[in-house]
Coordinates of C-alpha atoms (C1' of nucleotides) in Angstrom, one line a residue:
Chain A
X1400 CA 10.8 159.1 109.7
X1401 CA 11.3 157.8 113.9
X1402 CA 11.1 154.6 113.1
X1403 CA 14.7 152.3 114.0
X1404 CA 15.5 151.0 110.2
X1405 CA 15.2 154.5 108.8
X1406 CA 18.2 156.4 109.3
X1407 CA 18.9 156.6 105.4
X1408 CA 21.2 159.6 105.1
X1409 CA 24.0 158.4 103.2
X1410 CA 26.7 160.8 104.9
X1411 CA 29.6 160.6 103.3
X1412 CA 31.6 160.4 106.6
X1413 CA 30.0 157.0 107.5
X1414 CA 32.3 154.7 106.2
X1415 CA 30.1 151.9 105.9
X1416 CA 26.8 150.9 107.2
X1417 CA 27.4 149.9 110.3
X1418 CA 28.2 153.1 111.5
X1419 CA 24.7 153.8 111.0
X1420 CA 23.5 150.8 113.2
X1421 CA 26.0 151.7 115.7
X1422 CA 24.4 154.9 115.7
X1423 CA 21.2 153.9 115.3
X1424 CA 21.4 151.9 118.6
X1425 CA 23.9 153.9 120.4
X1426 CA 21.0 156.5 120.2
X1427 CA 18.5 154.6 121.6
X1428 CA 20.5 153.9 124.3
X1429 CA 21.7 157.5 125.2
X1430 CA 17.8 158.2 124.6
X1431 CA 16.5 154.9 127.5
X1432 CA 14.8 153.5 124.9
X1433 CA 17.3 150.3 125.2
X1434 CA 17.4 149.9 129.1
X1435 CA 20.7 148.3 130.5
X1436 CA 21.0 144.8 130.5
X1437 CA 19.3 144.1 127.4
X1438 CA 20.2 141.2 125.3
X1439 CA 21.4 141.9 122.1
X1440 CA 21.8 139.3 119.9
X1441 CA 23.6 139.9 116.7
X1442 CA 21.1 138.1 114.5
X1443 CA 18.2 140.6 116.5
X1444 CA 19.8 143.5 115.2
X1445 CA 20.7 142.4 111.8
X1446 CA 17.0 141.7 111.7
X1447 CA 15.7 144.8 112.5
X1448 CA 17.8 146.6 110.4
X1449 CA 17.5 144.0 107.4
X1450 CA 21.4 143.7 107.1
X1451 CA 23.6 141.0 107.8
X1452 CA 24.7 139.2 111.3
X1453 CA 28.2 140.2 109.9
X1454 CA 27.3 144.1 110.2
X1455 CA 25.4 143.8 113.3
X1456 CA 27.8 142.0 114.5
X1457 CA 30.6 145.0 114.0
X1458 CA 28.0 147.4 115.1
X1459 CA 27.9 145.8 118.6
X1460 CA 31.8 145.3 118.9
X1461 CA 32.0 149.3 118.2
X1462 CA 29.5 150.1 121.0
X1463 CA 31.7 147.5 122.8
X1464 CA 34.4 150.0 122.8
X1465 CA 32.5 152.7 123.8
X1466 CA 31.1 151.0 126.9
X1467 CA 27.5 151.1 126.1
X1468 CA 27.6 147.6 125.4
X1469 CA 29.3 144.8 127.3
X1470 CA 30.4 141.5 125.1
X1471 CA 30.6 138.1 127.0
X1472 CA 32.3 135.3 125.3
X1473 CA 30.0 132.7 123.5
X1474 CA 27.6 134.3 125.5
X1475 CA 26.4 137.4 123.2
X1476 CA 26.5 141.2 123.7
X1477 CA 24.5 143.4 126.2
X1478 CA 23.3 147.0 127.1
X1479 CA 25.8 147.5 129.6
X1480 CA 24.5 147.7 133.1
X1481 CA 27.6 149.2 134.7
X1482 CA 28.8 148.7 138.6
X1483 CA 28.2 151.5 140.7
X1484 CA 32.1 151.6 140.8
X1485 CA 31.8 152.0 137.1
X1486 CA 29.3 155.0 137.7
X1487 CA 31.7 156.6 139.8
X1488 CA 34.4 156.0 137.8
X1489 CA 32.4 157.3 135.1
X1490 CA 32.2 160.7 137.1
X1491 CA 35.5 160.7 138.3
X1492 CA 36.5 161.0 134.8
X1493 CA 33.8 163.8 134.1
X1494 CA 35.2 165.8 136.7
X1495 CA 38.8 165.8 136.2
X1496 CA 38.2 166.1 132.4
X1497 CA 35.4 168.7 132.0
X1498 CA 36.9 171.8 133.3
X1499 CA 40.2 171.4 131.5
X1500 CA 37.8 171.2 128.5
X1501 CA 35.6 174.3 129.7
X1502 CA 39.0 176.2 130.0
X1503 CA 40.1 175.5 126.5
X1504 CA 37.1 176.1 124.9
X1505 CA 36.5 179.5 126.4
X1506 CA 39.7 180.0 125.0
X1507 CA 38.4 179.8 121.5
X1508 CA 34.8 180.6 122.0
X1509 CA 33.5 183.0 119.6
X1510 CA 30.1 184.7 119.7
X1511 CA 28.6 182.0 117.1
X1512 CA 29.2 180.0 119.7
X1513 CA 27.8 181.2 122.4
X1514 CA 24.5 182.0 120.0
X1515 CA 24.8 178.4 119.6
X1516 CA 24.8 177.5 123.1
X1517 CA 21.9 179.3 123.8
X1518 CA 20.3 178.2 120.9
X1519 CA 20.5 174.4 122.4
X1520 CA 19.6 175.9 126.2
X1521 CA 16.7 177.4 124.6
X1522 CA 15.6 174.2 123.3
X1523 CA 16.4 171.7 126.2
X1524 CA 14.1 174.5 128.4
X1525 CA 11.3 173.8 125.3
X1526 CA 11.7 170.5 125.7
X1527 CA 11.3 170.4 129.7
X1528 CA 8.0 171.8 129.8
X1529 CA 6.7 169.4 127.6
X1530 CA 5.1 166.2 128.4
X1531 CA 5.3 162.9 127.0
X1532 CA 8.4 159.9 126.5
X1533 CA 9.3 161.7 123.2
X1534 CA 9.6 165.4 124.7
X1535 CA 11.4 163.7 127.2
X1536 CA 13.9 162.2 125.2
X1537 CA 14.7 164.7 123.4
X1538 CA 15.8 166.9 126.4
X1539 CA 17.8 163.9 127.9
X1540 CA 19.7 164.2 124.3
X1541 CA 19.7 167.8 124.4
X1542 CA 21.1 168.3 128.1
X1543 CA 23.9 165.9 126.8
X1544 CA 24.7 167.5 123.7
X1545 CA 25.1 171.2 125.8
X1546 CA 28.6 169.1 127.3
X1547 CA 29.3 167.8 124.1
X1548 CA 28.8 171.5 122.3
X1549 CA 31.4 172.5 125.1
X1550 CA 34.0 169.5 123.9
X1551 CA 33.7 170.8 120.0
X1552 CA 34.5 174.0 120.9
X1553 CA 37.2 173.2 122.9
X1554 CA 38.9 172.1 119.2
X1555 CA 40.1 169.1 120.3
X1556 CA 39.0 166.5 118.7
X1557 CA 40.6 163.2 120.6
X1558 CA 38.9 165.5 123.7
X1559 CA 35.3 165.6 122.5
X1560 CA 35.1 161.7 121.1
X1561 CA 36.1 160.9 124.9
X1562 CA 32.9 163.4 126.3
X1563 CA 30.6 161.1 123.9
X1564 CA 31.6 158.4 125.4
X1565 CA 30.9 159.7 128.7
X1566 CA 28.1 161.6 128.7
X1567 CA 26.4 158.5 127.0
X1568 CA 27.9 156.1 129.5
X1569 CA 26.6 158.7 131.9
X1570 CA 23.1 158.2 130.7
X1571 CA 23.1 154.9 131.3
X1572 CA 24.1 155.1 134.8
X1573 CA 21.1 157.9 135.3
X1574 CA 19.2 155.3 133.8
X1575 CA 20.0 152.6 136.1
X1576 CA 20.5 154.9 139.8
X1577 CA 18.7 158.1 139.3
X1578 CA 15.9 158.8 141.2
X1579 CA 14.4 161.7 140.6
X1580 CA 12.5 161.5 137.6
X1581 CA 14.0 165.2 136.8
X1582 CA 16.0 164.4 133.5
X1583 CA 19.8 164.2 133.8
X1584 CA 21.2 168.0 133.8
X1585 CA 19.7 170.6 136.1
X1586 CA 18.9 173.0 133.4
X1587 CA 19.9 176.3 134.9
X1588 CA 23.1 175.2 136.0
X1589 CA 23.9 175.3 132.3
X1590 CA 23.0 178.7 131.9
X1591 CA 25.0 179.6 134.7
X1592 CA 28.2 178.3 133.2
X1593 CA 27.4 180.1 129.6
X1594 CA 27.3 183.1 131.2
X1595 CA 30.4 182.9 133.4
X1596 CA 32.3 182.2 130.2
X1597 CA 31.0 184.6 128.6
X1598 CA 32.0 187.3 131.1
X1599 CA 35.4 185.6 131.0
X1600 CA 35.0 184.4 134.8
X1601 CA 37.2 180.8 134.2
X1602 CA 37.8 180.0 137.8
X1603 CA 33.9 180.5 138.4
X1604 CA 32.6 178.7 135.5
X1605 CA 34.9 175.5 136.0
X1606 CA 33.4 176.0 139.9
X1607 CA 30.2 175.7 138.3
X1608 CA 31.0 173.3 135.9
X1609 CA 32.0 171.0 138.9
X1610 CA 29.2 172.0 140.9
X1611 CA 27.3 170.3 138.3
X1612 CA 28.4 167.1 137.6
X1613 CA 28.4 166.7 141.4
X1614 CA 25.0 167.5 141.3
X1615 CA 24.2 164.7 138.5
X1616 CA 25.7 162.3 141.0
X1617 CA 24.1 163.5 144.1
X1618 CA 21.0 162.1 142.4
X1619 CA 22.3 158.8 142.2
X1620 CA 21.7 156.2 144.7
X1621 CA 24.8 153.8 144.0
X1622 CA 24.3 150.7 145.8
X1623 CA 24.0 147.4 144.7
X1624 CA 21.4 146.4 142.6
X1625 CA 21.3 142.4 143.4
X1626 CA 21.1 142.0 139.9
X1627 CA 17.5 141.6 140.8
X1628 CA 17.3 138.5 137.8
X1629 CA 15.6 136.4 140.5
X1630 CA 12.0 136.6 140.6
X1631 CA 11.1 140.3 140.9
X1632 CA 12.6 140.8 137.4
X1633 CA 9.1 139.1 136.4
X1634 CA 6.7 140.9 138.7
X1635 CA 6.9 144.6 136.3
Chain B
X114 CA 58.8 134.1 121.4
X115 CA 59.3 137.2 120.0
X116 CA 57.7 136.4 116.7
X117 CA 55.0 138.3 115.2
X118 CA 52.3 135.2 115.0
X119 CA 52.5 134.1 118.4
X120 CA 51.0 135.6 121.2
X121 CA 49.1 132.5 121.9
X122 CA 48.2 132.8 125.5
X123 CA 44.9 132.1 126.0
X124 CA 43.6 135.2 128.2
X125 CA 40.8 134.7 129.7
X126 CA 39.6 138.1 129.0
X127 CA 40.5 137.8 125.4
X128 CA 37.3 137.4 124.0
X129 CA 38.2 136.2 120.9
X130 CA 41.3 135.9 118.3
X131 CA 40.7 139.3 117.1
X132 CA 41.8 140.3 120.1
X133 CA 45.3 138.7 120.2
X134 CA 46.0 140.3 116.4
X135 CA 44.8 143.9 117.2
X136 CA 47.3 143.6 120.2
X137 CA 50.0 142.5 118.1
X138 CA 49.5 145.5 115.4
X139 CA 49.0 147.7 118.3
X140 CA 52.4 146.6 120.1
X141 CA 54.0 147.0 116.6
X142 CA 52.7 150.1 116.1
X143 CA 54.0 151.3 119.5
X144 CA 57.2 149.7 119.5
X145 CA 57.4 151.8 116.0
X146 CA 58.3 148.6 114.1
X147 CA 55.3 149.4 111.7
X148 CA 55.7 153.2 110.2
X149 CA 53.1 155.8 110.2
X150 CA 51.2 155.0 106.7
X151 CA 52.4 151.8 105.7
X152 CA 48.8 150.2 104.2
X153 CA 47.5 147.1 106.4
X154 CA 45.5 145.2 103.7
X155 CA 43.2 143.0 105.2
X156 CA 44.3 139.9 103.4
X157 CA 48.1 140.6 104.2
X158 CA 47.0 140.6 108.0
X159 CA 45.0 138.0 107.6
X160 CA 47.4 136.0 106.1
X161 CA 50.2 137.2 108.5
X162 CA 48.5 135.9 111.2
X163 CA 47.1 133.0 109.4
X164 CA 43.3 134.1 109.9
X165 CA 40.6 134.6 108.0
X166 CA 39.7 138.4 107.0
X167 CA 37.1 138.6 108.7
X168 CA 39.1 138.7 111.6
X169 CA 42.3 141.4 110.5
X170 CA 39.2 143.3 109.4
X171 CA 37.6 143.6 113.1
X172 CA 41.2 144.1 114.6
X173 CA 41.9 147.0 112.4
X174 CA 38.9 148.4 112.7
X175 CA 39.0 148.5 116.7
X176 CA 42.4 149.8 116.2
X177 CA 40.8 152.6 114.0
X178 CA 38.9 153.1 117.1
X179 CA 41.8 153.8 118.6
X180 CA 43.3 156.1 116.6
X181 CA 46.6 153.9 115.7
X182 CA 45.3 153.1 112.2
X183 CA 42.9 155.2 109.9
X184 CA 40.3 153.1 107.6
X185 CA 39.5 154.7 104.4
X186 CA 36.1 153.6 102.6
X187 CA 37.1 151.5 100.0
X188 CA 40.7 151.7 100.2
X189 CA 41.9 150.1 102.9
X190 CA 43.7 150.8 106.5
X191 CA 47.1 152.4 107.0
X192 CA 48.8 152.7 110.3
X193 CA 47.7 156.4 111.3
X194 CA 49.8 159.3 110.2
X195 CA 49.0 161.9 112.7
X196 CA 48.8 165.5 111.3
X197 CA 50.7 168.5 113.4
X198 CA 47.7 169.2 114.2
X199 CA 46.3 165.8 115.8
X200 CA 49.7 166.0 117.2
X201 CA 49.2 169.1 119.2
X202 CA 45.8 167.4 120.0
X203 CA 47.0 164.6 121.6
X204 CA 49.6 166.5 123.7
X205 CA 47.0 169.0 124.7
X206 CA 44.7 165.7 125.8
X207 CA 47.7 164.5 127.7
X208 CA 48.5 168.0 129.3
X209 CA 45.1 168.0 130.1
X210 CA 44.3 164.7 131.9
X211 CA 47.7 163.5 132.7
X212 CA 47.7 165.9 136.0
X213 CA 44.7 164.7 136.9
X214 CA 45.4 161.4 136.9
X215 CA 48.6 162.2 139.1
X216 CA 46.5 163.7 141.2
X217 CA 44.4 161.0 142.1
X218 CA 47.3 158.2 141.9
X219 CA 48.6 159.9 144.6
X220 CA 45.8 159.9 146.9
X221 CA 45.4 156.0 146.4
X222 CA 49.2 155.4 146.0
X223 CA 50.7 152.4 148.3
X224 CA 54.6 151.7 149.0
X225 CA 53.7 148.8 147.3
X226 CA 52.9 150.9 144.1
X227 CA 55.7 153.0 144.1
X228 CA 58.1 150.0 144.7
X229 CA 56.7 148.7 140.9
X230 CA 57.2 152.4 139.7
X231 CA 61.0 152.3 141.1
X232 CA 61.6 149.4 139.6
X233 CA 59.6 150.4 136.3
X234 CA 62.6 153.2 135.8
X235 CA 65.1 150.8 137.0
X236 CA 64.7 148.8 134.2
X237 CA 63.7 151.9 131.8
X238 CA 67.3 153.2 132.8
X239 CA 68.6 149.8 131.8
X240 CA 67.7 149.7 128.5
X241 CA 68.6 153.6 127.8
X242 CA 72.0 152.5 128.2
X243 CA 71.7 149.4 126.2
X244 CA 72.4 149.4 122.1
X245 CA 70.5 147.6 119.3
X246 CA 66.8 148.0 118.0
X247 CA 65.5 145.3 120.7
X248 CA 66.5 147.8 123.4
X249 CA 65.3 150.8 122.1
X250 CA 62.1 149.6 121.2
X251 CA 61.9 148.0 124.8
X252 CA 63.2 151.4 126.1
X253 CA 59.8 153.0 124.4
X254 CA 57.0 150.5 125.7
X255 CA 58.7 151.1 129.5
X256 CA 58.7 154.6 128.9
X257 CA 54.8 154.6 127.8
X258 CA 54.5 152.1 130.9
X259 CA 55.3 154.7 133.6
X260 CA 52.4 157.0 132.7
X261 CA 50.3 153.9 132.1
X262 CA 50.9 152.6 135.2
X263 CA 50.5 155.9 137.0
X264 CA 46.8 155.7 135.4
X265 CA 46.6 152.2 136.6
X266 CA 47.4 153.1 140.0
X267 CA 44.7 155.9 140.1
X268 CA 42.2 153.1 140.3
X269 CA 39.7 155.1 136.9
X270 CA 39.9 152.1 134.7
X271 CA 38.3 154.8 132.2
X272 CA 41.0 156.8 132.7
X273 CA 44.0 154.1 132.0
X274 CA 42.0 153.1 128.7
X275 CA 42.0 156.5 127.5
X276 CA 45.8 157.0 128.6
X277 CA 46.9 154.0 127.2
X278 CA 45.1 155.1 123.4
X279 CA 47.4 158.8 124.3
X280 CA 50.1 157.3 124.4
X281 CA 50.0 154.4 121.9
X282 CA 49.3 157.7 119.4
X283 CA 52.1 159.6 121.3
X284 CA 54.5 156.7 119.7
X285 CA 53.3 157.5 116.8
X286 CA 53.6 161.5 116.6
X287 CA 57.1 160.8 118.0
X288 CA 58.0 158.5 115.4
X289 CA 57.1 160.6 112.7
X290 CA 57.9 164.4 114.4
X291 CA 60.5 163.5 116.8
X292 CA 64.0 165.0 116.2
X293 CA 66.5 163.2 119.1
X294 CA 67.6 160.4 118.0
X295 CA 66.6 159.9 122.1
X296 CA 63.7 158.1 123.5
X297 CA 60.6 159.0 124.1
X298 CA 61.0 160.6 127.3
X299 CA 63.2 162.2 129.5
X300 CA 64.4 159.2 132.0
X301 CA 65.1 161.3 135.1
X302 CA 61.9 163.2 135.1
X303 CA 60.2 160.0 135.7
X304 CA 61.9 159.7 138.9
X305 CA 61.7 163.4 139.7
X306 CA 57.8 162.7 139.3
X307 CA 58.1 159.7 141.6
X308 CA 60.0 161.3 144.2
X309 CA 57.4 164.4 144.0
X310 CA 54.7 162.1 144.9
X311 CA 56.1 160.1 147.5
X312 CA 56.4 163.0 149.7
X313 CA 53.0 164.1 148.9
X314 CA 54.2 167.2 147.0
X315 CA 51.4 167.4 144.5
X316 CA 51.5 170.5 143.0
X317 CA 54.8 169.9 142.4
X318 CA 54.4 166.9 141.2
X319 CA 52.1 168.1 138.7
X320 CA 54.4 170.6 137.6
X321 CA 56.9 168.5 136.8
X322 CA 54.5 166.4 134.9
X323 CA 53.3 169.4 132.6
X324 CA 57.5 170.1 132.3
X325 CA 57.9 166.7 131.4
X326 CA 55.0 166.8 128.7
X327 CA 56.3 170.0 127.3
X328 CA 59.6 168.7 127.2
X329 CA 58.3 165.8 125.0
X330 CA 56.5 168.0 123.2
X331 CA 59.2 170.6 122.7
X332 CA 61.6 167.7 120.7
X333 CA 59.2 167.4 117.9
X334 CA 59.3 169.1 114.8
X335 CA 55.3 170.1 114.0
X336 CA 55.4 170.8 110.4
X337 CA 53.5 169.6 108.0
X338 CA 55.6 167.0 105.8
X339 CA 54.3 167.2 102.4
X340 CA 53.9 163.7 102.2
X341 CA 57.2 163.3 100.4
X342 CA 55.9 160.2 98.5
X343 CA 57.1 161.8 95.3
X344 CA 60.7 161.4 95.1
X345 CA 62.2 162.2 98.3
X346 CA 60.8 158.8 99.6
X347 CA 63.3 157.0 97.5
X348 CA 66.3 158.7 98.6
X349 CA 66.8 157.3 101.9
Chain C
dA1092 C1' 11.6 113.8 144.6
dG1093 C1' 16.3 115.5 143.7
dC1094 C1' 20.6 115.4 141.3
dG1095 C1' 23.3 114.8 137.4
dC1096 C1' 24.2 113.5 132.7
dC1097 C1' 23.2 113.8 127.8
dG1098 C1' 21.3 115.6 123.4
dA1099 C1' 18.9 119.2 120.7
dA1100 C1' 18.3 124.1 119.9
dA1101 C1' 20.1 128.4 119.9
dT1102 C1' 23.9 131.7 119.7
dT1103 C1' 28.3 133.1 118.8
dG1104 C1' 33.1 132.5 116.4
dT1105 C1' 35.3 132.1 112.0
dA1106 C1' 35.8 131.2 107.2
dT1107 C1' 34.5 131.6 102.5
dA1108 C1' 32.0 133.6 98.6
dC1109 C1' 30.2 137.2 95.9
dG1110 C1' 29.3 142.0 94.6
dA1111 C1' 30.9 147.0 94.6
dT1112 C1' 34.3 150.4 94.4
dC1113 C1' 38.7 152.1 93.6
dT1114 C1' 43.3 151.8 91.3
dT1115 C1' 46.1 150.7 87.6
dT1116 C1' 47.2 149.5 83.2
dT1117 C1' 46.6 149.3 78.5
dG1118 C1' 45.4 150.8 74.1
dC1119 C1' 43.7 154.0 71.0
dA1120 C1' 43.0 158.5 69.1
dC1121 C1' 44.8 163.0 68.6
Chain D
dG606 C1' 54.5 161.5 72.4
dT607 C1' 50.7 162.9 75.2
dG608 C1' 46.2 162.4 77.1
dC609 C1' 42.0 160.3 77.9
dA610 C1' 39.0 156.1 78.1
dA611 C1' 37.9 151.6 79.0
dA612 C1' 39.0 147.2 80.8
dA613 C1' 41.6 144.3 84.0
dG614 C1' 43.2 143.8 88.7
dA615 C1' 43.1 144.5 93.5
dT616 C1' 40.8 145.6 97.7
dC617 C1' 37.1 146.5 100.4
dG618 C1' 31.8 145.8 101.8
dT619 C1' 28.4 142.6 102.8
dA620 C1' 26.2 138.2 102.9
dT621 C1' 26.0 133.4 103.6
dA622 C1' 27.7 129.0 105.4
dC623 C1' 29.8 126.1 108.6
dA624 C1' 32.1 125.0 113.2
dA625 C1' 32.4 125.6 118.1
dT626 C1' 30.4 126.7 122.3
dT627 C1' 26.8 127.5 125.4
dT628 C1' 22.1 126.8 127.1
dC629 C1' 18.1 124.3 128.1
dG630 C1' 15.0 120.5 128.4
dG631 C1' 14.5 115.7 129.3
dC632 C1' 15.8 111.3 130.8
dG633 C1' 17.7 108.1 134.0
dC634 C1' 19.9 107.2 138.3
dT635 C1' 20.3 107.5 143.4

DNA sequence: AGCGCCGAAATTGTATACGATCTTTTGCAC
DNA sequence: GTGCAAAAGATCGTATACAATTTCGGCGCT
């Protein structure tokens, strides 16, 4: 049950199914399966999810939205490969949003929480020591999801659909700059901020919070890519 | 040219007619011509704008995206009718990121910038003093444009999308929790905010932005209206 | 040989058609 | 007269069909 058309569950949130593609393929993007600059052509997808180009179609124009896919006129839809501007823009907005976000959610953390936290730590640390693409994955998702945690705490709602869209835009630009092959979050670092919420330090844990995403970016190397469609896009 | 079927400029950008109607809706929406609730079938819109439905369907949709209309399975889209508590969600966003964005408007800030701001209140001041519907729905959009264009001028084009869904859905709360029969925001706090920034007072600044939020925030009435589609709708 | 123009193939943009689901109304029984 | 049930109507969900635009290969011209 890994394969792309599964994805069955009939949640009775989804309004239709192509939430579920949108899903489906907003996932395998966040995950690197889908690297940036993909083609993808609406009658692709509808293919390999056996629906209609109408549905694949809406699925791409919601990812659109999101930023994980770029739509050119006439032309046909993308995995976005965003500008190094974009990148940075893209961690500008993670650091003046995050700590406001840390701050209200410690406000309304309760202990569950906090279990819960750990809980997912625990598991991205599983994850790390593991080998393989699907171990590794998983903890790209997982180290994402310890942000997103942070947003649903928070209670805000409007708040937490914005992280999503940043953390998995963030993933792509990891995907396209990073260079160490470390996965996207330094582990402890999360840790760290847990516990300075839990002890009630704000000031420290929004120090740490920043500390962080800084440290995602210093492992970026944002320069040009010359689009690179030339010849040496053959030679891998 | 003020009719609801035109908009025909051909933006480049636009990428396609779907575009142009979920502009239009959204405009309407902000401009509070259409009320929180009213149903947007997708053969009236189409027929409004004298497309198919397949193309009011993907411009409602993206405006569910947005948060201006809400899509319910099977039974069509209504322009959003924010809860108290979405209300006190999207204020909390705004008290949230809005400094930020000051903050970083005013490191890039040129004269240039805060000329257009200047005369961005000019003309807001204008129409505060002008009567009919025209002006006060005018009045509204310049009001939203100050803090859009304070999110334009920090140079985060993630940033001035996410601002520009706030306020679009700040419109909305107003419309439907606002008790002044005033606009949308207090006129001289704009300037007050200008003025902060142009002599590099940002903490100040930022203050008087959280005042100026709060004082939007404090004209609304947050309780939960119980609908009143029974009879009470009919007595106005 | 190189450059530019033209036509076929592919892909997207939009419209229409059909099926599913929900709402409303109507009619019957109690 | 009230209440429930079934059918009619309306609206959405999805698929298919056609039109417009772009892309790419080939042909002729310089």
């Amino acid at each position: 049950m890994k394969s792309a058309a599964k994805a069955q569950q009939a949640d009775d949130s989804a309004e239709t199914g192509a939430q579920q593609i949108r899903d489906a393929i907003r996932e395998a993007i966040v995950e690197r399966r889908l690297s940036p600059g993909t083609k993808l052509s609406e009658s692709d997808v509808g293919n390999l999810f056996n629906v209609s180009r109408t549905l694949a179609r809406a699925a791409l124009q919601a990812l659109s939205y999101e930023g994980l896919v770029s739509v050119e006129k006439n032309r046909g839809a993308f995995v976005a490969y965003p500008s190094p501007d974009e990148a940075r823009q893209i961690f500008s907005a993670r650091r003046l949003v995050e700590p406001g976000i840390l701050r209200e959610a410690a406000a309304r953390i309760t202990p569950g929480d906090i279990a819960h936290l750990r809980q997912l730590l625990l598991e991205e640390g599983r994850l790390m020591s593991e080998r393989g693409q699907t171990a590794r994955r998983a903890e790209i998702k997982a180290s994402g999801d310890f942000h997103l945690t942070l947003a649903a705490i928070s209670g805000n709602a409007i708040m937490q659909r914005f992280m999503e869209e940043l953390v998995a835009r963030s993933s792509l630009v990891i995907a396209l700059y990073g260079q160490s092959t470390a996965s996207s979050c330094g582990h402890s670092e999360h840790g760290d901020i847990i516990s300075a919420i839990e002890v009630k330090e704000l000031d420290r844990a929004c120090q740490l919070m920043l500390h962080h995403i800084a440290h995602i970016e210093a492992d970026l190397d944002l320069r040009e890519r010359k689009s690179l469609g030339l010849k040496e896009a053959f030679e891998l």
